[in-house]
PDB file of C-alpha atoms in Angstrom:
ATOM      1  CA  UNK A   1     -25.981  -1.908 211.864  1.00  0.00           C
ATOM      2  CA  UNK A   2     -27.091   1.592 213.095  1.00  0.00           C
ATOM      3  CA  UNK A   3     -28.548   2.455 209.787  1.00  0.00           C
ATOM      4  CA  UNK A   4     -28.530   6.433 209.252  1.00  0.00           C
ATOM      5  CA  UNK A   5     -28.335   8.278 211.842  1.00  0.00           C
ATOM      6  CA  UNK A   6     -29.568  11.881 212.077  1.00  0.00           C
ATOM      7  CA  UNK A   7     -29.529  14.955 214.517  1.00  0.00           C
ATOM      8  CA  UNK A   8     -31.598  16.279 215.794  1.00  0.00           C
ATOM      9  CA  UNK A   9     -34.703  14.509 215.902  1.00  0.00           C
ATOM     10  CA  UNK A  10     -36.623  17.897 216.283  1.00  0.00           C
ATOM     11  CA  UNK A  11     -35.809  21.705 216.123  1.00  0.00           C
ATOM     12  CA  UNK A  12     -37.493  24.395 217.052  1.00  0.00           C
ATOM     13  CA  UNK A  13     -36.136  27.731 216.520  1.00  0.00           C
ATOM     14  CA  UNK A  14     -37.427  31.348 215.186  1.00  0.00           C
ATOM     15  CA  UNK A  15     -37.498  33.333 211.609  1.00  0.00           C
ATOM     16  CA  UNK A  16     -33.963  34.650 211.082  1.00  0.00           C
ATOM     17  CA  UNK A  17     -31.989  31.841 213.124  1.00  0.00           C
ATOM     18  CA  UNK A  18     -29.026  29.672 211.564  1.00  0.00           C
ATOM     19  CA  UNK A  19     -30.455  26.132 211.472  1.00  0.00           C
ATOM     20  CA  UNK A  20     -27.909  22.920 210.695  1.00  0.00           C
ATOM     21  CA  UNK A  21     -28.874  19.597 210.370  1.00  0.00           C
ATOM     22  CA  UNK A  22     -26.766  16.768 210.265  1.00  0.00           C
ATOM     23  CA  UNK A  23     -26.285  12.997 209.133  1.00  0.00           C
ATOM     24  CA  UNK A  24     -24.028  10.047 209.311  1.00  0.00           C
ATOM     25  CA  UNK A  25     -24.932   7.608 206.411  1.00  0.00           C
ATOM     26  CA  UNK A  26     -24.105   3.768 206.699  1.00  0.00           C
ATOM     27  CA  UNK A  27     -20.765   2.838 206.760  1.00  0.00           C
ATOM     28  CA  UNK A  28     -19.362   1.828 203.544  1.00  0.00           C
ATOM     29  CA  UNK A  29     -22.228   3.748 201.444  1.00  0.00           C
ATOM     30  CA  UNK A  30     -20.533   6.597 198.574  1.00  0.00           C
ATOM     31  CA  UNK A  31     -24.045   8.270 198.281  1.00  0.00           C
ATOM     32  CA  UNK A  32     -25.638  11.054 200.223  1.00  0.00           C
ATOM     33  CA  UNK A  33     -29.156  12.493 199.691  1.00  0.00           C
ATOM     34  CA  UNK A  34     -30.898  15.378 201.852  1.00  0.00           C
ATOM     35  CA  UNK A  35     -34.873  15.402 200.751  1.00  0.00           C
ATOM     36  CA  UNK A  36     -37.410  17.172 202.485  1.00  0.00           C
ATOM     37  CA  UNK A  37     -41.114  16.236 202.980  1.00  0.00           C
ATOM     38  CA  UNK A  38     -44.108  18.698 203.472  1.00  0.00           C
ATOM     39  CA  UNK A  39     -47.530  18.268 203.042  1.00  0.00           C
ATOM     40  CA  UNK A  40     -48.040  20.410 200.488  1.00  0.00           C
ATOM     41  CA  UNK A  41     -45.094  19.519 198.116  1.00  0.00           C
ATOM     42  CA  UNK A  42     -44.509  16.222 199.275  1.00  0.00           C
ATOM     43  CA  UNK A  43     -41.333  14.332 199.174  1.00  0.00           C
ATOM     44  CA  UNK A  44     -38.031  16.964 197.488  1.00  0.00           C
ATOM     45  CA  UNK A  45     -35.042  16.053 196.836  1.00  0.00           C
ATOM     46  CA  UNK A  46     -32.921  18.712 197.650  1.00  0.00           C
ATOM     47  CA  UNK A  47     -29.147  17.804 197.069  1.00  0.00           C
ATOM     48  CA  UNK A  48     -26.852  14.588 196.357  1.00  0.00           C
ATOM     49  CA  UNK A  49     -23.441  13.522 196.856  1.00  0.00           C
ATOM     50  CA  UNK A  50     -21.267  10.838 195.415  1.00  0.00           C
ATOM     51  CA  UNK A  51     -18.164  10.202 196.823  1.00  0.00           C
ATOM     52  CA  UNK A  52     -18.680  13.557 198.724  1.00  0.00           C
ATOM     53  CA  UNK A  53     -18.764  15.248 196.044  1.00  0.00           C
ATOM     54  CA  UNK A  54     -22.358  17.630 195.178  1.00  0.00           C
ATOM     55  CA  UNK A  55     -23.760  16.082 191.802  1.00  0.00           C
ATOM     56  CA  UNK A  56     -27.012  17.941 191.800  1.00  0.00           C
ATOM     57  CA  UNK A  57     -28.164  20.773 193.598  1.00  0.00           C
ATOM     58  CA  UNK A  58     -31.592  21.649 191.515  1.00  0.00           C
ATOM     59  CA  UNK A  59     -33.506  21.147 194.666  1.00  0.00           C
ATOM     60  CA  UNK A  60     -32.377  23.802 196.801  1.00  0.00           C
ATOM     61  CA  UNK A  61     -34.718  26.085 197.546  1.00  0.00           C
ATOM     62  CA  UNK A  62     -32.763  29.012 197.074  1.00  0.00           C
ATOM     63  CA  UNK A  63     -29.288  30.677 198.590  1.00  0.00           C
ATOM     64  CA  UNK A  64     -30.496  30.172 201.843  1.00  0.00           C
ATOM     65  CA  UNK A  65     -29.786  26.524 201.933  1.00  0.00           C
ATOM     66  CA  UNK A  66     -26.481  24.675 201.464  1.00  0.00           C
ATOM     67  CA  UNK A  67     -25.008  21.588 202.152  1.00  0.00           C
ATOM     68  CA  UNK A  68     -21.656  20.183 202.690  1.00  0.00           C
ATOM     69  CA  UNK A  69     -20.295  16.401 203.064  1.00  0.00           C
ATOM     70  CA  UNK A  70     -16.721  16.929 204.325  1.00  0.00           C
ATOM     71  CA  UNK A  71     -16.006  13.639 204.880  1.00  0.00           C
ATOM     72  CA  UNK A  72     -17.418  10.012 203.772  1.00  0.00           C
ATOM     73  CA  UNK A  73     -19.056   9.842 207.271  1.00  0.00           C
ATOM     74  CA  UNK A  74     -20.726  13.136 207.946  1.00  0.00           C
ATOM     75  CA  UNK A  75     -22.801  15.404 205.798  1.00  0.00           C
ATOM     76  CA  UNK A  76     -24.638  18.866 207.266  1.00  0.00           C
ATOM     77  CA  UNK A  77     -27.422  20.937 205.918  1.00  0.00           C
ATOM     78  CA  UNK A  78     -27.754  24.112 206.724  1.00  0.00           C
ATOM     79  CA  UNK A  79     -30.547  27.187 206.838  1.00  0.00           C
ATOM     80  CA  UNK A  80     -29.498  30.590 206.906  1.00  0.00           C
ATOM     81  CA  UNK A  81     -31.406  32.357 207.748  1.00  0.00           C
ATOM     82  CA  UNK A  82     -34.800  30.184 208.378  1.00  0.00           C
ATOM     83  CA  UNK A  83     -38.242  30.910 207.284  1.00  0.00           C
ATOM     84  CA  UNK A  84     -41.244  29.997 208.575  1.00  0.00           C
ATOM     85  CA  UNK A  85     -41.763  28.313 205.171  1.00  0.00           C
ATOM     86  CA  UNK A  86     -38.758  25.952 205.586  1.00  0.00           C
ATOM     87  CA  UNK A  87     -40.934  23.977 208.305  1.00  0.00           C
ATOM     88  CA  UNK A  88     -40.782  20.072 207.212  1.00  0.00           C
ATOM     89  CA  UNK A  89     -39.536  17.393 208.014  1.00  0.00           C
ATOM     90  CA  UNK A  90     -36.067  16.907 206.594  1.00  0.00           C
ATOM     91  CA  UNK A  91     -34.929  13.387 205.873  1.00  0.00           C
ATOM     92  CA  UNK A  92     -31.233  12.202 204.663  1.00  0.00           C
ATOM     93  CA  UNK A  93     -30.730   8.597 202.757  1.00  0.00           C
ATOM     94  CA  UNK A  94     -27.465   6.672 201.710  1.00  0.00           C
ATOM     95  CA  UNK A  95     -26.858   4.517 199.467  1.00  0.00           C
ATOM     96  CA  UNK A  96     -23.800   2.420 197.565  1.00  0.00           C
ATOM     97  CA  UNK A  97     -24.338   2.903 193.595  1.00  0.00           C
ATOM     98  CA  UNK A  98     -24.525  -0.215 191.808  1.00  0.00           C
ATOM     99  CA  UNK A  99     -26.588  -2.142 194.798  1.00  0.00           C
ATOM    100  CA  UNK A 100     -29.580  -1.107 192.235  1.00  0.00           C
ATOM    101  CA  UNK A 101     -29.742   1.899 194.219  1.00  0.00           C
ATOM    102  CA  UNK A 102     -31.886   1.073 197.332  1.00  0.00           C
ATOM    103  CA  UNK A 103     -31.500   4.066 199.739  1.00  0.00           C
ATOM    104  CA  UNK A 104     -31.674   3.704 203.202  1.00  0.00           C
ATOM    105  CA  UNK A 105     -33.864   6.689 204.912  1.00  0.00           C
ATOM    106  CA  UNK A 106     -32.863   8.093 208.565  1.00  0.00           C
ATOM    107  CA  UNK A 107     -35.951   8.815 210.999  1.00  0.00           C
ATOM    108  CA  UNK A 108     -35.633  12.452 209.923  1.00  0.00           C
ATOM    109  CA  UNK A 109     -35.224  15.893 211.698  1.00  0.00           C
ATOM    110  CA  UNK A 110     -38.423  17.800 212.258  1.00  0.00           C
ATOM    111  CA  UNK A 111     -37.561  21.356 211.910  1.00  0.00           C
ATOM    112  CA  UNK A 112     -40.278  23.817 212.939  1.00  0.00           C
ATOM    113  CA  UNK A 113     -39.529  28.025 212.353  1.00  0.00           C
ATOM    114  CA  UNK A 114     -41.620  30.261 214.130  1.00  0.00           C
TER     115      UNK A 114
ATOM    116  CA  UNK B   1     -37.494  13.351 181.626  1.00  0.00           C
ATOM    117  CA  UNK B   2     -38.198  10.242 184.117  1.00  0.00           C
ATOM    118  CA  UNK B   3     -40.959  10.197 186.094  1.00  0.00           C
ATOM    119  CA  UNK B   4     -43.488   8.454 188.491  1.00  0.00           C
ATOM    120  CA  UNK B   5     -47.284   8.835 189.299  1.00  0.00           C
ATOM    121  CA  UNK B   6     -49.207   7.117 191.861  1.00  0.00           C
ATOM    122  CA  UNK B   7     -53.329   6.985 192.254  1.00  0.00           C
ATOM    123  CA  UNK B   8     -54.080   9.451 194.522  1.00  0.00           C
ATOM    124  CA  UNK B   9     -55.210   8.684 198.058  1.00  0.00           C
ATOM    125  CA  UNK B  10     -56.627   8.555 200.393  1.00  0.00           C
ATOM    126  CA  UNK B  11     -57.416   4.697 199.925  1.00  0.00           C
ATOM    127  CA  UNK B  12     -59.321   3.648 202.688  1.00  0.00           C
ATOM    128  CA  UNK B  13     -60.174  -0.192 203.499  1.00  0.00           C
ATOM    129  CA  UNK B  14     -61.373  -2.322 205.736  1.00  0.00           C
ATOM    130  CA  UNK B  15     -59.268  -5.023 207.515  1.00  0.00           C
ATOM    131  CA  UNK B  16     -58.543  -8.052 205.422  1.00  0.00           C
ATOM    132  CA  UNK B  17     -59.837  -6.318 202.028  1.00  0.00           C
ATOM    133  CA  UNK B  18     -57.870  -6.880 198.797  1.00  0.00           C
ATOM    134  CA  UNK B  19     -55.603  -3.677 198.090  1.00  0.00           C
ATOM    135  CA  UNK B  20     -54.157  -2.433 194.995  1.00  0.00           C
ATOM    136  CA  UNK B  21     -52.083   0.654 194.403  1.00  0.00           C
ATOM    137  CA  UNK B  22     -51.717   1.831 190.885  1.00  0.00           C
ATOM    138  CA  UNK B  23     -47.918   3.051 189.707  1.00  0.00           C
ATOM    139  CA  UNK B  24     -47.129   3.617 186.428  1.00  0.00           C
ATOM    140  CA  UNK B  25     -43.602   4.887 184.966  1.00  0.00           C
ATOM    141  CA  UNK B  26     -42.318   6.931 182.225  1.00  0.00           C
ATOM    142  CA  UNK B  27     -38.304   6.052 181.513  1.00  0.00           C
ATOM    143  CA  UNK B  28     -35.320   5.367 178.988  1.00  0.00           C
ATOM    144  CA  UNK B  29     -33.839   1.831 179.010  1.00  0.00           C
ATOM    145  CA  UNK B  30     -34.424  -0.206 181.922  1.00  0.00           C
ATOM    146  CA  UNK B  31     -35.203   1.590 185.168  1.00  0.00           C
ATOM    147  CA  UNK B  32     -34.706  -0.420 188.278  1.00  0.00           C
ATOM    148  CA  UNK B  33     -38.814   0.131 190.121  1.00  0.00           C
ATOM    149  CA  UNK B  34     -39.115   0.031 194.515  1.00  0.00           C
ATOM    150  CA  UNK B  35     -42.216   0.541 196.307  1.00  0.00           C
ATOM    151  CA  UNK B  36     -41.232   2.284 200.075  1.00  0.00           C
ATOM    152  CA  UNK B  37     -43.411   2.567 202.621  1.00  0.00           C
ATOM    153  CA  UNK B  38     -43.614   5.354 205.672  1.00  0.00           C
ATOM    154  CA  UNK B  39     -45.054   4.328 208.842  1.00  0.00           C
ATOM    155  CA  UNK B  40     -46.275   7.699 210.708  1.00  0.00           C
ATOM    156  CA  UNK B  41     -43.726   9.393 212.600  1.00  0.00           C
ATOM    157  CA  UNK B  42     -40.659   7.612 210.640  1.00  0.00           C
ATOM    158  CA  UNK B  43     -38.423   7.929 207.439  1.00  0.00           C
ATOM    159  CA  UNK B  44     -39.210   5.413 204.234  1.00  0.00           C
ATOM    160  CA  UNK B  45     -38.187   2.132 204.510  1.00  0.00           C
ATOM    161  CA  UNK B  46     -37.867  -0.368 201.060  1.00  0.00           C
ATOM    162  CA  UNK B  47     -40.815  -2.497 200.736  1.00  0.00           C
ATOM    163  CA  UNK B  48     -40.150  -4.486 197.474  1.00  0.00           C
ATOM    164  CA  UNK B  49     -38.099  -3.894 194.713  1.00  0.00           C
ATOM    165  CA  UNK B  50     -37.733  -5.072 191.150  1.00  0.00           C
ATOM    166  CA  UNK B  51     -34.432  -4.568 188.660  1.00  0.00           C
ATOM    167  CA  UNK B  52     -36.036  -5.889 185.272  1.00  0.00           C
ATOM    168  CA  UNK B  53     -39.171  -6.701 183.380  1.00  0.00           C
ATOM    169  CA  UNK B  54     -41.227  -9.430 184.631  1.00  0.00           C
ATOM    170  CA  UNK B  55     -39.790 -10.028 187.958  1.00  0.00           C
ATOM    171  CA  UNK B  56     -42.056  -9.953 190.815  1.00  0.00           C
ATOM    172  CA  UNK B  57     -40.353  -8.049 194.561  1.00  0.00           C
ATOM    173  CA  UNK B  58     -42.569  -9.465 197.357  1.00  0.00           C
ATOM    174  CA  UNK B  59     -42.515  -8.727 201.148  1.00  0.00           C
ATOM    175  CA  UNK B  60     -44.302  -8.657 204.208  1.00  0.00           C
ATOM    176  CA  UNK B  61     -47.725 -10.309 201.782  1.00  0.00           C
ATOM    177  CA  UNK B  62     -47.232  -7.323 199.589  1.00  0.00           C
ATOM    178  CA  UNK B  63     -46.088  -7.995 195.756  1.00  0.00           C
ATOM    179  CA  UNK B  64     -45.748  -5.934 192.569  1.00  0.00           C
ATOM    180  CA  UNK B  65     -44.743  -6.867 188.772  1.00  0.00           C
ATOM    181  CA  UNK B  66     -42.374  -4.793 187.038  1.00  0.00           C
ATOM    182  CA  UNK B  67     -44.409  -4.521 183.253  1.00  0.00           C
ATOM    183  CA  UNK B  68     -42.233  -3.168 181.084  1.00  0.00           C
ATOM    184  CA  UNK B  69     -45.306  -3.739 177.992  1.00  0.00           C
ATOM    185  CA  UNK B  70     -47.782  -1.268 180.713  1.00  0.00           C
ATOM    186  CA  UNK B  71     -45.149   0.615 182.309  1.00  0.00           C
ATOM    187  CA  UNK B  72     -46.345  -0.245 185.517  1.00  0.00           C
ATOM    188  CA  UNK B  73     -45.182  -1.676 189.082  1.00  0.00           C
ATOM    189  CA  UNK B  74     -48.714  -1.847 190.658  1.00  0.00           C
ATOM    190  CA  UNK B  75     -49.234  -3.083 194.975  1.00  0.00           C
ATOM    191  CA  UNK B  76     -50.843  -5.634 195.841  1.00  0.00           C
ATOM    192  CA  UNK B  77     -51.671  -7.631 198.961  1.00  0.00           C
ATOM    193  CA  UNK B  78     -54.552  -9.793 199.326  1.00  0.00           C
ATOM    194  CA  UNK B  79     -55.546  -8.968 203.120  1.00  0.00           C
ATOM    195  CA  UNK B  80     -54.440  -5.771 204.769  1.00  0.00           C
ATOM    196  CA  UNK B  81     -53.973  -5.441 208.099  1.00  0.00           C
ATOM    197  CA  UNK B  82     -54.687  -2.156 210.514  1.00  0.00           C
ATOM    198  CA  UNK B  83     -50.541  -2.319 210.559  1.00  0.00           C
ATOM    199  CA  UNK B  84     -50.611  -1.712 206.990  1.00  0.00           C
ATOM    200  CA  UNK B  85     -51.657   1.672 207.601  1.00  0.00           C
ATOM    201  CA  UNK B  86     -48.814   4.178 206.088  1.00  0.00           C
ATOM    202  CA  UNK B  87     -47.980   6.151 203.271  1.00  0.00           C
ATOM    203  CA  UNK B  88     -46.705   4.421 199.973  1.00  0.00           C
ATOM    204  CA  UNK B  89     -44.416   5.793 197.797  1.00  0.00           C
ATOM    205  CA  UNK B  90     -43.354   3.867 194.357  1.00  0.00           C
ATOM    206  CA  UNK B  91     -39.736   4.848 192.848  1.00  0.00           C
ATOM    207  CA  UNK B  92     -37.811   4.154 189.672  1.00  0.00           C
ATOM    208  CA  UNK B  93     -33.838   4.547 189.567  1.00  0.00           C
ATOM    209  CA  UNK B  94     -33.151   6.041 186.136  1.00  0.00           C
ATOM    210  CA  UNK B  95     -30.916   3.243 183.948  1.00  0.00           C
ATOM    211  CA  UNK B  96     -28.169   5.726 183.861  1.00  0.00           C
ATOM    212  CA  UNK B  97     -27.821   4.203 187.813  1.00  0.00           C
ATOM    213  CA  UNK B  98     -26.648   7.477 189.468  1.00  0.00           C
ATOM    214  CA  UNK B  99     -27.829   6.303 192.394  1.00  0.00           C
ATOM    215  CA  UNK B 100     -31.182   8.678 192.635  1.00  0.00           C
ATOM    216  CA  UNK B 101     -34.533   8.001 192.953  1.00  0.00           C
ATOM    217  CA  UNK B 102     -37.105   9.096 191.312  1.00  0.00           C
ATOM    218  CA  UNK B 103     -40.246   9.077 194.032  1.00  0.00           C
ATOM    219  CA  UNK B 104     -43.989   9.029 192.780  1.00  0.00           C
ATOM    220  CA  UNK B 105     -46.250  11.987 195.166  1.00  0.00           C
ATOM    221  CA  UNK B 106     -47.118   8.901 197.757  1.00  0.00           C
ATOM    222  CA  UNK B 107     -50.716   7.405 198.589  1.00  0.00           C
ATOM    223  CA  UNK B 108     -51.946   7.238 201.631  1.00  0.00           C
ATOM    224  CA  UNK B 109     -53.662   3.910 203.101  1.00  0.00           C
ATOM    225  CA  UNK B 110     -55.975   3.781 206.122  1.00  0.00           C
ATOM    226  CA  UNK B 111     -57.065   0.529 207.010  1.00  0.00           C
ATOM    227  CA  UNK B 112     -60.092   0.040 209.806  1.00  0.00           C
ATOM    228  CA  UNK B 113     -60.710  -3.023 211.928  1.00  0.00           C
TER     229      UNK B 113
END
């Protein structure tokens, strides 16, 4: 079982660049979460998908972040364009509804904008 | 709307000392309650979990008690180790089960040999 995977581990890049990060949730899971953790504001939820499908997107930041989950398998997040503010680590979880909802975390992408 | 608070941290012990983590939960119905934990350097991983009132989730020497009369899910473990050192976070999933978690702002636990 490879759990979730994520990519990349870290990313640095400078103000103004077009940052994506990307996940592949376990295998058989219909639930998609992108959070993201920073000292100050600890742990956000940003976005959710069931079935692929965005449910809730009250945790985005603003326009400059979206998300998209084209396929059960593969889910991107995306930062255009980055802020120095937007440095955190970014985590993504899956889950199957109805297993009382125990998400399984990645290891996280640590994005840092200069 | 649902929600989660944790004592604040840092909690700091000393190696085999008796540790206790406060959680208590506002919901409707019947929330399903996890505690995760978050070794430095990693995502959260599920410690313990509990789905209804009275049961007790247990792992690794760690245990809580869902109490639906206190709306709480309080940590315990009788003897921490220096391995025990990590953040805590204590969730609910809302009874409407839409598969999201509802995290609590995380303690921090340093344990020294």
């Amino acid at each position: 079982d490879a759990g979730v995977i994520q990519s990349p581990r870290h990313e640095v890049t400078e103000m103004g660049q077009e940052v994506t990060l990307r996940c592949k949730p376990i295998s058989g899971h219909n639930s998609l979460f992108w959070y993201r953790q920073t000292m100050m504001r600890g742990l956000e939820l940003l976005i959710y998908f069931n079935n692929n499908v965005p449910i809730d997107d009250s945790g985005m930041p603003e326009d400059r972040f979206s998300a998209k989950m084209p396929n059960a398998s593969f889910s991107t997040l995306k930062i255009q364009p980055s802020e120095p503010r937007d440095s955190a680590v970014y985590f993504c979880a899956s889950t199957t509804t109805g297993l009382y909802n125990e998400q399984f975390f990645g290891p996280g992408t640590r994005l840092t904008v200069l | 709307g649902d929600s989660v608070t944790q004592m604040e941290g840092p909690v700091t012990l000393s190696e085999e000392a008796f540790l206790t983590i406060n959680c208590t939960y506002t919901a409707t119905g019947y929330p399903s309650l996890f505690w995760y934990v978050q070794y430095p350097g990693e995502g959260l991983q599920l410690l313990l979990k509990a789905t209804k009132a009275d049961d007790k989730g247990s792992n690794k020497g760690f245990e809580a008690t869902y109490r639906k009369e206190t709306t709480s899910f309080h940590l315990e473990k009788g003897s921490v180790q220096v391995s025990d050192s990590a953040v805590y976070f204590c969730a609910l999933s809302p009874a409407s089960n839409t598969g999201k978690l509802i995290f609590g702002q995380g303690t921090t636990l340093q344990v020294k040999p």
